[in-house]
C-alpha positions as a printed Julia matrix, in Angstrom:
116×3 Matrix{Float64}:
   0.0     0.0     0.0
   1.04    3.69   -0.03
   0.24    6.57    2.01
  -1.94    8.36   -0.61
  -4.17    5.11   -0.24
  -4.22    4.68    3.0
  -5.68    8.44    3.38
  -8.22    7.82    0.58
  -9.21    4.9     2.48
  -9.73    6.51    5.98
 -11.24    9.8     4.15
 -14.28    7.07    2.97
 -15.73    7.1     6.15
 -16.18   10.84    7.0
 -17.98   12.21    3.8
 -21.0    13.79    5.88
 -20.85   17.5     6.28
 -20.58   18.2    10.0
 -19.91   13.98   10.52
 -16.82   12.71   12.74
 -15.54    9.54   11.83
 -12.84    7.7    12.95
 -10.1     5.49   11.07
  -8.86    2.29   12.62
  -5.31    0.89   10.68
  -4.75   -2.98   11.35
  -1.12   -4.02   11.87
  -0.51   -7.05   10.99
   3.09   -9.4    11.65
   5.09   -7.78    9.22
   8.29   -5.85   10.19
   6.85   -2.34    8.74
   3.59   -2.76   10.23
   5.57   -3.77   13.86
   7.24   -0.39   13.18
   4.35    1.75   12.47
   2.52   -0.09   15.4
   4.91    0.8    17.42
   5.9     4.64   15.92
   1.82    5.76   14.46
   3.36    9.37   14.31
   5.85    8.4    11.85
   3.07    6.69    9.45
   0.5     9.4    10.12
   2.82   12.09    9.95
   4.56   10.74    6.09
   4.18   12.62    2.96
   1.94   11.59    0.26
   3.62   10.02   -2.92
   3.39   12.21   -5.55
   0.92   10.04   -8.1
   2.42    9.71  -11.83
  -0.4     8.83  -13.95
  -0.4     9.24  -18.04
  -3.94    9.18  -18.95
  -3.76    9.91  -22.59
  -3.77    6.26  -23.58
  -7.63    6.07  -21.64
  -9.92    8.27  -22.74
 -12.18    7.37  -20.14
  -9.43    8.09  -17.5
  -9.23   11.38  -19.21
 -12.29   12.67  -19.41
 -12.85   11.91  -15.7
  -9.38   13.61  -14.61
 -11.07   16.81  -16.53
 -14.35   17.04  -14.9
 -12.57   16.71  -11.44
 -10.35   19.12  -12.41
 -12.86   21.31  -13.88
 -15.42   21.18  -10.39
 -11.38   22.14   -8.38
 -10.81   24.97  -10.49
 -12.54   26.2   -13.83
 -10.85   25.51  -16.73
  -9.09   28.2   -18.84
  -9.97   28.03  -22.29
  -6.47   29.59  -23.34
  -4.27   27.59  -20.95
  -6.21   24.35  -20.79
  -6.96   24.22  -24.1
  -3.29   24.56  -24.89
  -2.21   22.06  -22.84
  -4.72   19.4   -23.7
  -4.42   20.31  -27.8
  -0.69   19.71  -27.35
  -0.75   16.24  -25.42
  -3.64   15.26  -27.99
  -0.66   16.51  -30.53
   1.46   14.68  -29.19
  -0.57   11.21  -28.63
  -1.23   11.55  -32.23
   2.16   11.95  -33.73
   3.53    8.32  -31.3
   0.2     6.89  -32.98
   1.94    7.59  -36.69
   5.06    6.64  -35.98
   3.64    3.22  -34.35
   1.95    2.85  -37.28
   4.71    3.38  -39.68
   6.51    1.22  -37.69
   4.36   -1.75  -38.11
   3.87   -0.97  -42.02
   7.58   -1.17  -42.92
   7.89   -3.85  -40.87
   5.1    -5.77  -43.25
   6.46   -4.75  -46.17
   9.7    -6.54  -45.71
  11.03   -8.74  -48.17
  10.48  -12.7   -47.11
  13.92  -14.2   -45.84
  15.71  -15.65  -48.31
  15.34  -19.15  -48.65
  19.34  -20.11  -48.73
  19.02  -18.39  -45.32
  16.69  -20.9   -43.93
């Protein structure tokens, strides 16, 4: 697990405006859990991992990393736009090359058969 999940998973139960919650983390025999038993401070107080993610391959990824980004902060039609028109750009150039890669490598003469 990471940190960044472990938040998202204790954040689940407080969702209710005005709510308290509480978050209960199970240790279990490993040597890290021992050591976060034993030290909660150091596991409570740990930065979040940065998350890497590259959604241009999933549209469906995409489109919801937009509308949550869109209901955090508007979008900008002039900086957005820019962005997003240049990784679509850029998605769409690796998708020629792939495919010119694949043609040439059909069109490719047979072996020749004294090389078999």
């Amino acid at each position: 697990g990471s940190i960044a999940s472990l938040w998202q998973q204790a954040g689940r139960a407080g969702r209710r405006p005005k709510s308290q919650s509480a978050a209960i983390v199970v240790c279990w025999d490993s040597p890290m859990d021992q050591q976060f038993a034993r030290s909660g401070s150091r596991l409570l107080n740990r930065h979040v991992e940065a998350a890497a993610l590259d959604p241009r391959g999933n549209e469906a990824v995409l489109r919801a990393h937009l509308l949550c980004a869109a209901a955090e902060r508007p979008l900008d039609a002039n900086e957005d736009l820019t962005t997003f028109l240049a990784l679509q750009q850029e998605e769409e150039s690796h998708q020629r090359e792939d495919d010119d890669s694949s043609s040439s490598s059909e069109k490719e003469a047979p072996p020749d058969e004294r090389s078999l």
